[in-house]
mmCIF file of C-alpha atoms and ligand atoms in Angstrom:
data_model
loop_
_atom_site.group_PDB
_atom_site.id
_atom_site.type_symbol
_atom_site.label_atom_id
_atom_site.label_comp_id
_atom_site.label_asym_id
_atom_site.label_seq_id
_atom_site.Cartn_x
_atom_site.Cartn_y
_atom_site.Cartn_z
ATOM 1 C CA MET A 1 24.951 -10.545 -28.087
ATOM 2 C CA LYS A 2 25.215 -6.855 -29.514
ATOM 3 C CA GLY A 3 23.125 -4.573 -31.538
ATOM 4 C CA CYS A 4 23.201 -4.245 -35.089
ATOM 5 C CA PHE A 5 24.433 -1.396 -36.827
ATOM 6 C CA PRO A 6 25.493 -0.470 -40.011
ATOM 7 C CA LEU A 7 29.051 0.278 -39.236
ATOM 8 C CA SER A 8 30.666 1.416 -42.664
ATOM 9 C CA SER A 9 28.009 4.353 -42.434
ATOM 10 C CA PHE A 10 29.224 5.143 -39.317
ATOM 11 C CA ASN A 11 32.756 5.064 -40.431
ATOM 12 C CA SER A 12 32.775 8.149 -42.497
ATOM 13 C CA LEU A 13 30.614 10.274 -39.608
ATOM 14 C CA ARG A 14 31.972 12.447 -37.417
ATOM 15 C CA THR A 15 31.289 11.580 -33.596
ATOM 16 C CA PRO A 16 29.963 11.581 -31.384
ATOM 17 C CA PHE A 17 26.174 11.667 -32.355
ATOM 18 C CA TYR A 18 22.638 9.847 -31.568
ATOM 19 C CA TYR A 19 22.010 7.256 -33.555
ATOM 20 C CA TYR A 20 17.661 6.378 -34.110
ATOM 21 C CA ASP A 21 17.135 3.194 -35.107
ATOM 22 C CA LEU A 22 13.479 4.173 -36.933
ATOM 23 C CA ASP A 23 12.596 0.306 -37.499
ATOM 24 C CA VAL A 24 13.009 0.376 -33.671
ATOM 25 C CA LEU A 25 10.785 3.314 -33.354
ATOM 26 C CA ARG A 26 8.305 2.652 -35.759
ATOM 27 C CA SER A 27 7.610 -1.347 -33.819
ATOM 28 C CA THR A 28 7.253 0.241 -30.590
ATOM 29 C CA LEU A 29 4.625 2.928 -32.083
ATOM 30 C CA ASP A 30 2.998 -0.015 -33.712
ATOM 31 C CA LEU A 31 2.098 -1.796 -30.496
ATOM 32 C CA LEU A 32 1.310 1.480 -28.560
ATOM 33 C CA ARG A 33 -0.694 2.471 -31.112
ATOM 34 C CA LYS A 34 -2.511 -1.530 -31.074
ATOM 35 C CA GLU A 35 -2.773 -1.794 -27.382
ATOM 36 C CA ALA A 36 -4.004 2.253 -26.992
ATOM 37 C CA ASP A 37 -6.757 0.659 -28.617
ATOM 38 C CA ARG A 38 -7.647 -2.142 -27.778
ATOM 39 C CA ASN A 39 -7.415 -0.624 -24.227
ATOM 40 C CA GLU A 40 -9.175 2.203 -25.130
ATOM 41 C CA MET A 41 -6.218 4.817 -24.015
ATOM 42 C CA GLU A 42 -5.581 8.406 -25.164
ATOM 43 C CA VAL A 43 -2.001 8.921 -25.321
ATOM 44 C CA HIS A 44 0.220 12.129 -24.832
ATOM 45 C CA TYR A 45 3.650 11.482 -25.579
ATOM 46 C CA ALA A 46 5.795 12.872 -23.145
ATOM 47 C CA VAL A 47 7.884 15.377 -25.315
ATOM 48 C CA LYS A 48 10.795 15.961 -23.018
ATOM 49 C CA ALA A 49 12.039 12.346 -23.746
ATOM 50 C CA ASN A 50 12.907 13.085 -26.834
ATOM 51 C CA ALA A 51 12.001 16.328 -28.973
ATOM 52 C CA ASN A 52 14.096 15.901 -32.388
ATOM 53 C CA PRO A 53 11.477 17.197 -34.891
ATOM 54 C CA ARG A 54 11.588 13.745 -36.603
ATOM 55 C CA ILE A 55 11.197 11.604 -34.016
ATOM 56 C CA LEU A 56 7.886 13.824 -33.118
ATOM 57 C CA ASP A 57 6.932 13.812 -36.692
ATOM 58 C CA ILE A 58 6.730 10.071 -36.643
ATOM 59 C CA ILE A 59 5.064 10.081 -33.141
ATOM 60 C CA ARG A 60 2.885 12.471 -34.024
ATOM 61 C CA ALA A 61 2.045 10.538 -37.082
ATOM 62 C CA TYR A 62 0.492 7.596 -35.287
ATOM 63 C CA GLY A 63 -2.171 10.024 -34.023
ATOM 64 C CA PHE A 64 -0.964 10.162 -30.815
ATOM 65 C CA GLY A 65 -1.320 13.673 -28.277
ATOM 66 C CA ALA A 66 1.647 15.041 -26.504
ATOM 67 C CA ASP A 67 2.205 15.696 -22.745
ATOM 68 C CA CYS A 68 4.556 19.275 -22.744
ATOM 69 C CA VAL A 69 5.992 20.907 -19.630
ATOM 70 C CA SER A 70 7.129 24.297 -20.900
ATOM 71 C CA GLY A 71 6.578 26.974 -23.724
ATOM 72 C CA GLY A 72 9.385 25.392 -25.707
ATOM 73 C CA GLU A 73 8.099 21.936 -25.531
ATOM 74 C CA LEU A 74 4.309 23.217 -26.475
ATOM 75 C CA GLN A 75 6.213 25.249 -29.753
ATOM 76 C CA ALA A 76 7.671 21.705 -30.708
ATOM 77 C CA ALA A 77 4.269 20.110 -30.504
ATOM 78 C CA PHE A 78 2.215 22.795 -32.135
ATOM 79 C CA GLN A 79 5.477 22.784 -34.977
ATOM 80 C CA ALA A 80 5.533 18.915 -35.258
ATOM 81 C CA GLY A 81 1.404 18.979 -36.219
ATOM 82 C CA PHE A 82 0.145 17.718 -32.916
ATOM 83 C CA PRO A 83 -3.135 18.771 -32.702
ATOM 84 C CA ALA A 84 -4.328 20.839 -30.121
ATOM 85 C CA SER A 85 -7.079 18.826 -28.970
ATOM 86 C CA GLY A 86 -4.367 16.412 -27.913
ATOM 87 C CA LEU A 87 -2.297 18.560 -25.694
ATOM 88 C CA VAL A 88 -1.815 18.787 -22.250
ATOM 89 C CA PHE A 89 0.271 20.922 -19.928
ATOM 90 C CA ALA A 90 1.932 19.835 -16.958
ATOM 91 C CA GLY A 91 4.713 21.239 -14.529
ATOM 92 C CA VAL A 92 4.723 22.642 -11.068
ATOM 93 C CA GLY A 93 6.506 26.488 -12.711
ATOM 94 C CA LYS A 94 4.317 27.836 -16.071
ATOM 95 C CA ALA A 95 5.177 30.678 -16.126
ATOM 96 C CA ASP A 96 3.000 33.601 -17.514
ATOM 97 C CA TRP A 97 3.872 33.642 -21.464
ATOM 98 C CA GLU A 98 3.700 29.818 -21.221
ATOM 99 C CA ILE A 99 0.229 29.568 -20.047
ATOM 100 C CA ASP A 100 -1.402 32.373 -22.733
ATOM 101 C CA LEU A 101 0.541 30.172 -25.312
ATOM 102 C CA GLY A 102 -1.096 27.308 -24.416
ATOM 103 C CA LEU A 103 -4.331 29.149 -23.836
ATOM 104 C CA GLU A 104 -4.233 30.788 -27.245
ATOM 105 C CA GLY A 105 -3.274 27.667 -28.901
ATOM 106 C CA ASN A 106 -6.871 26.152 -27.154
ATOM 107 C CA ILE A 107 -4.647 23.151 -25.767
ATOM 108 C CA PHE A 108 -6.812 20.373 -24.845
ATOM 109 C CA CYS A 109 -5.928 20.284 -21.023
ATOM 110 C CA PHE A 110 -3.526 22.528 -18.128
ATOM 111 C CA ASN A 111 -2.071 19.666 -15.721
ATOM 112 C CA VAL A 112 -2.126 22.563 -12.064
ATOM 113 C CA GLU A 113 -0.410 21.697 -9.577
ATOM 114 C CA SER A 114 -1.206 24.651 -6.880
ATOM 115 C CA VAL A 115 -3.584 27.028 -6.340
ATOM 116 C CA PRO A 116 -1.954 29.948 -7.499
ATOM 117 C CA GLU A 117 -1.111 28.417 -10.985
ATOM 118 C CA LEU A 118 -5.076 28.101 -10.903
ATOM 119 C CA GLU A 119 -5.771 31.747 -9.937
ATOM 120 C CA VAL A 120 -2.913 32.866 -12.554
ATOM 121 C CA ILE A 121 -4.772 30.599 -15.670
ATOM 122 C CA ASP A 122 -8.263 32.085 -14.285
ATOM 123 C CA GLN A 123 -6.829 35.396 -14.823
ATOM 124 C CA ARG A 124 -5.437 34.934 -18.070
ATOM 125 C CA ALA A 125 -8.051 33.084 -19.701
ATOM 126 C CA GLY A 126 -10.646 35.654 -18.478
ATOM 127 C CA ALA A 127 -8.588 38.331 -20.063
ATOM 128 C CA MET A 128 -8.633 36.283 -23.503
ATOM 129 C CA GLY A 129 -12.403 35.987 -22.677
ATOM 130 C CA LYS A 130 -11.774 31.927 -22.304
ATOM 131 C CA LYS A 131 -12.040 29.159 -20.400
ATOM 132 C CA ALA A 132 -9.147 26.877 -19.390
ATOM 133 C CA GLY A 133 -9.560 22.979 -19.474
ATOM 134 C CA VAL A 134 -7.874 21.802 -16.088
ATOM 135 C CA ALA A 135 -7.033 18.601 -14.479
ATOM 136 C CA LEU A 136 -5.695 18.322 -10.875
ATOM 137 C CA ARG A 137 -2.096 17.095 -10.239
ATOM 138 C CA ILE A 138 -3.056 15.119 -7.188
ATOM 139 C CA ASN A 139 0.079 14.047 -5.283
ATOM 140 C CA PRO A 140 -1.199 10.136 -4.623
ATOM 141 C CA ASN A 141 1.430 9.673 -2.106
ATOM 142 C CA VAL A 142 2.193 6.420 -3.538
ATOM 143 C CA GLN A 143 6.063 5.002 -3.444
ATOM 144 C CA ALA A 144 7.425 3.507 -7.027
ATOM 145 C CA ASP A 145 10.443 1.628 -6.627
ATOM 146 C CA THR A 146 12.787 3.677 -8.952
ATOM 147 C CA HIS A 147 15.682 6.204 -8.172
ATOM 148 C CA HIS A 148 14.842 8.482 -5.532
ATOM 149 C CA TYR A 149 15.824 11.646 -7.934
ATOM 150 C CA ILE A 150 12.630 10.292 -10.262
ATOM 151 C CA THR A 151 9.728 9.318 -7.770
ATOM 152 C CA THR A 152 7.456 12.283 -7.661
ATOM 153 C CA GLY A 153 4.363 11.137 -6.050
ATOM 154 C CA VAL A 154 5.562 10.786 -2.402
ATOM 155 C CA ASN A 155 4.122 13.374 0.494
ATOM 156 C CA ASP A 156 7.952 15.556 0.412
ATOM 157 C CA SER A 157 7.973 15.755 -3.136
ATOM 158 C CA LYS A 158 7.389 19.486 -4.731
ATOM 159 C CA PHE A 159 4.869 17.775 -7.405
ATOM 160 C CA GLY A 160 1.070 17.880 -6.965
ATOM 161 C CA ILE A 161 -1.875 18.281 -4.484
ATOM 162 C CA SER A 162 -1.375 16.743 -1.334
ATOM 163 C CA LEU A 163 -4.461 14.124 -0.919
ATOM 164 C CA GLN A 164 -4.816 16.830 2.614
ATOM 165 C CA SER A 165 -5.386 19.704 0.598
ATOM 166 C CA LEU A 166 -7.641 18.294 -1.823
ATOM 167 C CA ASP A 167 -11.127 19.265 -0.355
ATOM 168 C CA GLU A 168 -10.014 22.585 -0.271
ATOM 169 C CA VAL A 169 -8.517 23.276 -3.806
ATOM 170 C CA LEU A 170 -11.807 21.751 -5.444
ATOM 171 C CA ASP A 171 -13.859 24.250 -3.735
ATOM 172 C CA ILE A 172 -11.708 26.786 -5.049
ATOM 173 C CA CYS A 173 -11.040 25.871 -8.204
ATOM 174 C CA LEU A 174 -14.916 25.380 -8.604
ATOM 175 C CA LYS A 175 -15.014 28.728 -8.046
ATOM 176 C CA LEU A 176 -13.047 30.241 -10.786
ATOM 177 C CA PRO A 177 -15.038 31.469 -13.663
ATOM 178 C CA HIS A 178 -12.543 30.541 -16.454
ATOM 179 C CA ILE A 179 -11.416 27.336 -15.564
ATOM 180 C CA GLU A 180 -12.949 23.950 -15.990
ATOM 181 C CA LEU A 181 -12.552 21.033 -14.283
ATOM 182 C CA ILE A 182 -11.794 18.293 -16.569
ATOM 183 C CA GLY A 183 -9.979 15.674 -15.083
ATOM 184 C CA LEU A 184 -7.407 14.429 -12.448
ATOM 185 C CA HIS A 185 -3.942 14.159 -12.877
ATOM 186 C CA PHE A 186 -1.141 11.509 -11.963
ATOM 187 C CA HIS A 187 2.579 10.693 -12.232
ATOM 188 C CA ILE A 188 4.516 8.369 -9.452
ATOM 189 C CA GLY A 189 7.651 8.410 -11.169
ATOM 190 C CA SER A 190 9.744 7.038 -14.099
ATOM 191 C CA GLN A 191 11.344 3.928 -14.917
ATOM 192 C CA ILE A 192 9.082 1.982 -12.703
ATOM 193 C CA THR A 193 9.208 -1.917 -13.955
ATOM 194 C CA GLU A 194 7.091 -2.889 -10.985
ATOM 195 C CA MET A 195 3.516 -2.870 -12.424
ATOM 196 C CA ASP A 196 2.610 -3.452 -8.594
ATOM 197 C CA ASN A 197 3.321 0.323 -8.495
ATOM 198 C CA PHE A 198 0.678 1.104 -10.813
ATOM 199 C CA ALA A 199 -1.938 -0.863 -9.135
ATOM 200 C CA GLY A 200 -0.948 1.014 -6.279
ATOM 201 C CA LEU A 201 -1.645 4.266 -7.745
ATOM 202 C CA CYS A 202 -4.999 2.445 -9.374
ATOM 203 C CA ALA A 203 -6.240 2.124 -5.834
ATOM 204 C CA ARG A 204 -5.575 5.200 -4.885
ATOM 205 C CA VAL A 205 -7.131 6.848 -7.779
ATOM 206 C CA ASN A 206 -10.106 5.234 -6.938
ATOM 207 C CA GLU A 207 -10.071 6.167 -3.161
ATOM 208 C CA ILE A 208 -10.082 10.042 -4.708
ATOM 209 C CA GLN A 209 -12.744 9.359 -6.923
ATOM 210 C CA ASN A 210 -15.033 7.932 -3.963
ATOM 211 C CA LEU A 211 -14.189 11.192 -2.197
ATOM 212 C CA LEU A 212 -15.306 12.778 -5.325
ATOM 213 C CA ASP A 213 -18.793 10.918 -5.812
ATOM 214 C CA ARG A 214 -19.431 12.069 -1.897
ATOM 215 C CA ARG A 215 -19.167 15.435 -3.399
ATOM 216 C CA ARG A 216 -21.474 14.598 -6.512
ATOM 217 C CA LEU A 217 -18.316 15.608 -8.637
ATOM 218 C CA PHE A 218 -17.603 14.024 -12.341
ATOM 219 C CA VAL A 219 -14.652 14.685 -14.290
ATOM 220 C CA GLN A 220 -13.902 13.745 -17.872
ATOM 221 C CA HIS A 221 -11.005 11.937 -17.458
ATOM 222 C CA ILE A 222 -8.216 10.489 -15.601
ATOM 223 C CA ASN A 223 -4.308 10.737 -16.766
ATOM 224 C CA LEU A 224 -1.834 8.405 -14.743
ATOM 225 C CA GLY A 225 1.265 9.798 -16.592
ATOM 226 C CA GLY A 226 4.153 8.165 -17.685
ATOM 227 C CA GLY A 227 6.572 5.906 -16.237
ATOM 228 C CA LEU A 228 6.706 2.472 -17.568
ATOM 229 C CA GLY A 229 10.272 1.594 -17.482
ATOM 230 C CA VAL A 230 12.463 -0.274 -20.125
ATOM 231 C CA ASP A 231 15.327 -3.358 -20.216
ATOM 232 C CA TYR A 232 18.436 -1.150 -20.136
ATOM 233 C CA HIS A 233 20.052 -4.388 -19.946
ATOM 234 C CA TYR A 234 18.752 -6.424 -22.699
ATOM 235 C CA PRO A 235 18.154 -3.832 -24.958
ATOM 236 C CA ASP A 236 18.078 -6.503 -28.197
ATOM 237 C CA GLN A 237 16.355 -9.192 -26.190
ATOM 238 C CA VAL A 238 13.610 -6.541 -25.066
ATOM 239 C CA PRO A 239 13.332 -3.473 -27.550
ATOM 240 C CA VAL A 240 9.464 -2.684 -26.614
ATOM 241 C CA PRO A 241 8.281 -2.610 -23.549
ATOM 242 C CA ASP A 242 5.195 -4.692 -22.403
ATOM 243 C CA PHE A 243 2.847 -2.077 -22.880
ATOM 244 C CA ALA A 244 -0.206 -4.966 -22.967
ATOM 245 C CA GLY A 245 1.028 -5.926 -19.533
ATOM 246 C CA TYR A 246 0.859 -2.278 -18.619
ATOM 247 C CA MET A 247 -2.006 -1.412 -19.939
ATOM 248 C CA GLN A 248 -4.178 -3.842 -18.705
ATOM 249 C CA THR A 249 -2.683 -3.606 -15.377
ATOM 250 C CA LEU A 250 -4.493 -0.420 -15.451
ATOM 251 C CA ARG A 251 -7.458 -1.075 -16.926
ATOM 252 C CA ARG A 252 -8.460 -4.540 -14.261
ATOM 253 C CA MET A 253 -7.644 -2.276 -11.392
ATOM 254 C CA LEU A 254 -9.071 1.498 -12.094
ATOM 255 C CA VAL A 255 -12.481 1.760 -11.505
ATOM 256 C CA LEU A 256 -13.846 4.655 -14.208
ATOM 257 C CA ARG A 257 -17.029 6.053 -14.083
ATOM 258 C CA PRO A 258 -19.205 5.415 -17.290
ATOM 259 C CA GLY A 259 -18.003 8.421 -19.648
ATOM 260 C CA GLN A 260 -15.147 8.749 -18.366
ATOM 261 C CA SER A 261 -11.809 8.381 -20.316
ATOM 262 C CA LEU A 262 -8.511 6.938 -19.389
ATOM 263 C CA HIS A 263 -4.871 8.824 -20.215
ATOM 264 C CA ILE A 264 -1.383 8.197 -20.289
ATOM 265 C CA GLU A 265 1.867 10.084 -20.777
ATOM 266 C CA PRO A 266 4.186 7.994 -21.957
ATOM 267 C CA GLY A 267 8.064 9.209 -22.807
ATOM 268 C CA ARG A 268 10.809 6.802 -21.393
ATOM 269 C CA SER A 269 9.088 3.538 -23.074
ATOM 270 C CA VAL A 270 8.053 4.778 -26.553
ATOM 271 C CA VAL A 271 11.755 6.608 -27.486
ATOM 272 C CA ALA A 272 14.445 5.094 -25.354
ATOM 273 C CA GLN A 273 15.500 1.844 -27.289
ATOM 274 C CA CYS A 274 15.478 3.390 -30.871
ATOM 275 C CA GLY A 275 18.358 5.747 -29.340
ATOM 276 C CA SER A 276 22.214 5.362 -28.945
ATOM 277 C CA LEU A 277 24.775 7.352 -28.783
ATOM 278 C CA ILE A 278 28.034 6.532 -30.818
ATOM 279 C CA SER A 279 31.130 7.642 -29.616
ATOM 280 C CA LYS A 280 34.780 7.168 -31.192
ATOM 281 C CA VAL A 281 37.546 5.991 -27.952
ATOM 282 C CA LEU A 282 40.044 8.928 -28.131
ATOM 283 C CA TYR A 283 42.684 7.083 -26.160
ATOM 284 C CA ILE A 284 42.975 3.775 -23.592
ATOM 285 C CA LYS A 285 44.761 5.353 -20.618
ATOM 286 C CA LYS A 286 46.377 2.878 -17.965
ATOM 287 C CA GLY A 287 45.937 3.479 -14.923
ATOM 288 C CA LEU A 288 47.169 2.247 -11.381
ATOM 289 C CA GLN A 289 44.322 -0.228 -11.201
ATOM 290 C CA ASN A 290 42.255 -0.260 -13.674
ATOM 291 C CA GLU A 291 42.451 0.634 -17.562
ATOM 292 C CA PHE A 292 40.174 3.995 -18.885
ATOM 293 C CA VAL A 293 38.612 4.104 -22.269
ATOM 294 C CA ILE A 294 38.287 7.632 -22.716
ATOM 295 C CA LEU A 295 35.141 8.636 -25.240
ATOM 296 C CA ASP A 296 34.885 11.865 -27.357
ATOM 297 C CA ALA A 297 31.115 11.826 -25.927
ATOM 298 C CA GLY A 298 30.781 12.418 -22.294
ATOM 299 C CA MET A 299 28.349 13.759 -19.535
ATOM 300 C CA THR A 300 27.229 16.748 -21.958
ATOM 301 C CA GLU A 301 25.534 13.900 -24.359
ATOM 302 C CA LEU A 302 23.953 11.560 -22.003
ATOM 303 C CA ILE A 303 23.705 13.053 -18.258
ATOM 304 C CA ARG A 304 21.972 10.050 -17.100
ATOM 305 C CA PRO A 305 24.776 7.984 -15.383
ATOM 306 C CA ALA A 306 26.634 11.004 -13.740
ATOM 307 C CA LEU A 307 22.869 12.351 -12.501
ATOM 308 C CA TYR A 308 21.319 9.242 -11.326
ATOM 309 C CA GLN A 309 23.734 6.257 -11.530
ATOM 310 C CA ALA A 310 21.795 4.968 -14.339
ATOM 311 C CA TYR A 311 23.126 1.732 -15.929
ATOM 312 C CA HIS A 312 23.347 2.058 -19.969
ATOM 313 C CA LYS A 313 24.904 -1.084 -21.753
ATOM 314 C CA ILE A 314 28.269 -0.263 -23.642
ATOM 315 C CA GLU A 315 29.389 -1.917 -26.771
ATOM 316 C CA ASN A 316 32.569 -1.813 -28.794
ATOM 317 C CA ILE A 317 30.852 -2.095 -32.132
ATOM 318 C CA SER A 318 34.172 -2.070 -34.064
ATOM 319 C CA SER A 319 36.140 -4.938 -32.391
ATOM 320 C CA GLU A 320 35.648 -8.647 -31.707
ATOM 321 C CA GLU A 321 38.545 -9.233 -30.156
ATOM 322 C CA PRO A 322 38.636 -11.259 -26.940
ATOM 323 C CA GLU A 323 36.995 -9.249 -24.067
ATOM 324 C CA GLN A 324 38.229 -7.498 -21.158
ATOM 325 C CA LYS A 325 37.285 -4.720 -18.690
ATOM 326 C CA TYR A 326 37.607 -1.019 -18.904
ATOM 327 C CA ASP A 327 36.322 2.243 -17.011
ATOM 328 C CA VAL A 328 34.728 4.289 -20.026
ATOM 329 C CA VAL A 329 34.832 7.509 -19.135
ATOM 330 C CA GLY A 330 34.211 10.537 -21.151
ATOM 331 C CA PRO A 331 36.557 13.963 -21.694
ATOM 332 C CA ILE A 332 34.795 16.363 -19.572
ATOM 333 C CA CYS A 333 36.573 18.264 -16.485
ATOM 334 C CA GLU A 334 34.300 16.021 -13.666
ATOM 335 C CA SER A 335 34.915 12.912 -11.980
ATOM 336 C CA SER A 336 31.236 12.381 -12.652
ATOM 337 C CA ASP A 337 31.613 12.055 -16.021
ATOM 338 C CA CYS A 338 31.538 8.028 -16.245
ATOM 339 C CA PHE A 339 29.780 5.800 -18.255
ATOM 340 C CA GLY A 340 30.757 2.389 -16.474
ATOM 341 C CA LYS A 341 33.278 1.055 -14.076
ATOM 342 C CA GLN A 342 34.741 -2.532 -14.920
ATOM 343 C CA VAL A 343 32.865 -2.386 -18.341
ATOM 344 C CA VAL A 344 33.223 -5.674 -20.180
ATOM 345 C CA LEU A 345 34.245 -5.301 -23.708
ATOM 346 C CA ASN A 346 35.860 -6.128 -26.892
ATOM 347 C CA LYS A 347 39.800 -5.429 -26.683
ATOM 348 C CA THR A 348 39.742 -1.588 -27.220
ATOM 349 C CA ARG A 349 41.748 0.422 -29.302
ATOM 350 C CA ARG A 350 42.402 4.271 -30.314
ATOM 351 C CA GLY A 351 39.647 4.766 -32.983
ATOM 352 C CA ASP A 352 36.819 2.144 -32.243
ATOM 353 C CA LEU A 353 33.127 2.662 -32.585
ATOM 354 C CA ILE A 354 31.192 2.649 -29.275
ATOM 355 C CA ALA A 355 27.403 2.310 -28.957
ATOM 356 C CA ILE A 356 25.963 3.521 -25.602
ATOM 357 C CA ARG A 357 22.690 1.704 -25.752
ATOM 358 C CA SER A 358 19.175 2.919 -24.912
ATOM 359 C CA THR A 359 19.532 6.615 -25.074
ATOM 360 C CA GLY A 360 17.216 7.643 -26.959
ATOM 361 C CA ALA A 361 14.891 8.575 -24.091
ATOM 362 C CA TYR A 362 16.808 11.796 -21.946
ATOM 363 C CA GLY A 363 19.740 11.459 -23.937
ATOM 364 C CA GLU A 364 19.351 14.372 -26.809
ATOM 365 C CA THR A 365 17.153 16.281 -24.694
ATOM 366 C CA MET A 366 19.271 16.367 -21.645
ATOM 367 C CA ALA A 367 22.284 17.735 -23.510
ATOM 368 C CA SER A 368 23.890 20.629 -22.081
ATOM 369 C CA ASN A 369 27.027 22.807 -23.932
ATOM 370 C CA TYR A 370 29.209 22.682 -20.721
ATOM 371 C CA ASN A 371 33.209 23.089 -21.759
ATOM 372 C CA LEU A 372 31.180 24.651 -24.279
ATOM 373 C CA ARG A 373 30.701 21.697 -26.404
ATOM 374 C CA PRO A 374 29.316 21.811 -29.636
ATOM 375 C CA LYS A 375 25.453 19.879 -29.911
ATOM 376 C CA ALA A 376 25.670 16.585 -31.495
ATOM 377 C CA PRO A 377 23.918 15.608 -34.466
ATOM 378 C CA ALA A 378 20.823 13.176 -34.750
ATOM 379 C CA VAL A 379 21.993 10.526 -37.503
ATOM 380 C CA PHE A 380 18.935 8.479 -38.543
ATOM 381 C CA SER A 381 18.677 4.795 -39.630
ATOM 382 C CA ASP A 382 16.481 5.642 -42.861
ATOM 383 C CA ASP A 383 18.898 8.097 -44.194
ATOM 384 C CA LEU A 384 22.053 5.148 -44.021
ATOM 385 C CA ARG A 385 22.877 2.421 -46.338
ATOM 386 C CA CYS A 386 23.135 -0.714 -44.403
HETATM 387 N N1 LIG B 401 4.329 12.777 -17.190
HETATM 388 C C1 LIG B 401 5.110 13.590 -16.117
HETATM 389 C C2 LIG B 401 3.851 14.296 -15.357
HETATM 390 C C3 LIG B 401 6.087 13.415 -15.871
HETATM 391 O O1 LIG B 401 6.629 14.137 -14.792
HETATM 392 C C4 LIG B 401 6.745 12.506 -16.820
HETATM 393 C C5 LIG B 401 8.226 12.706 -16.673
HETATM 394 C C6 LIG B 401 6.666 11.748 -17.932
HETATM 395 C C7 LIG B 401 4.965 11.921 -18.011
HETATM 396 C C8 LIG B 401 7.106 10.851 -18.602
HETATM 397 O O2 LIG B 401 7.733 9.649 -17.745
HETATM 398 P P1 LIG B 401 8.274 8.360 -18.821
HETATM 399 O O3 LIG B 401 7.341 7.851 -19.212
HETATM 400 O O4 LIG B 401 9.420 8.596 -19.433
HETATM 401 O O5 LIG B 401 8.811 7.434 -17.187
HETATM 402 N N2 LIG B 401 15.014 12.382 -17.054
HETATM 403 C C9 LIG B 401 14.939 11.517 -16.063
HETATM 404 C C10 LIG B 401 13.372 11.363 -15.924
HETATM 405 C C11 LIG B 401 12.686 12.600 -15.552
HETATM 406 C C12 LIG B 401 11.249 12.232 -15.889
HETATM 407 C C13 LIG B 401 10.431 13.280 -15.539
HETATM 408 N N3 LIG B 401 8.854 13.368 -15.558
HETATM 409 C C14 LIG B 401 15.708 10.365 -16.602
HETATM 410 O O6 LIG B 401 16.567 10.530 -17.394
HETATM 411 O O7 LIG B 401 15.646 8.830 -15.870
#
């Protein structure tokens, strides 16, 4: 089954471009809103997944908050009109100017990853006569079944505060005059489809909360981060992730204290399936054993296959001819600039349009101008005639 694209409109556009099907985005957001309300969860959309202003604008209009990991993302969130009260600022290495931006903007919470960072935030908040709301990001040492480059919650990871040092960090945190400890933050990785992984995280959070109880400490919120995966193999059959199953798992497993709120930071699950990278075939090249389809898009527009050996469904949307196998590659001077080997495509010719699917998350935001390539534009379904 192939995706449905406005081919006649595409034919007049310069390639490559990121195509966003806003109906898919809106139906994803409709469901996310419904399930978040039903399960009483605060959602901070992870801006790193897609920071296109138009996409941010649509997400903001649903009343979600945002999870930012840099000064640039904070600025993008402010510009898109996300209220400061819905902004969280994470990241293992926040620069002073970025911390100041968050403090000046009165954001809801800094997700803090180390004692030195706590001390800098305390000092800079003090200089502004403010108190910073802080959640400690704890490394729960929970394994996630995903690519090791995108697991974050295990012991050798650079992220978070280790369980072993938590007591000591709490002691320091509670003494800092310009810090208010308001939450605990976790994130175990990305593209997680096994609900057991999230259940494991919840079990660990429960243990940590018991530890806090013993210290007579209460935090207002628990933030479980992002990580819910999408179906890269069947973007049309499963365009919207199972938010209900995910949230019910969290609600069932987590033991919250009275008055405590539950927060999540989904990124990929919100935007992946609304995006496709549309590219034109430059050449068909016969190799010794295989036939190459050489596209005008490469790892500069979508780095996920090169970086994580990630699978993305690839379709020739111009051809209905019999299928055969091709190696689909980009034009960049790197052997890893390959979108897929032995990909089954309808017979492909120079000039055909190729859709690389599920690129709404970590596609456009991870683009580079390596080889001095210009940035590919974004095209939105609402602007095209079908
Ligand atoms: N919260 C924190 C603290 C995170 O580190 C991340 C992602 C998220 C939320 C959002 O996670 P999501 O719901 O999107 O899984 N570039 C990689 C993914 C890196 C994810 C980094 N952190 C990729 O293309 O697969």
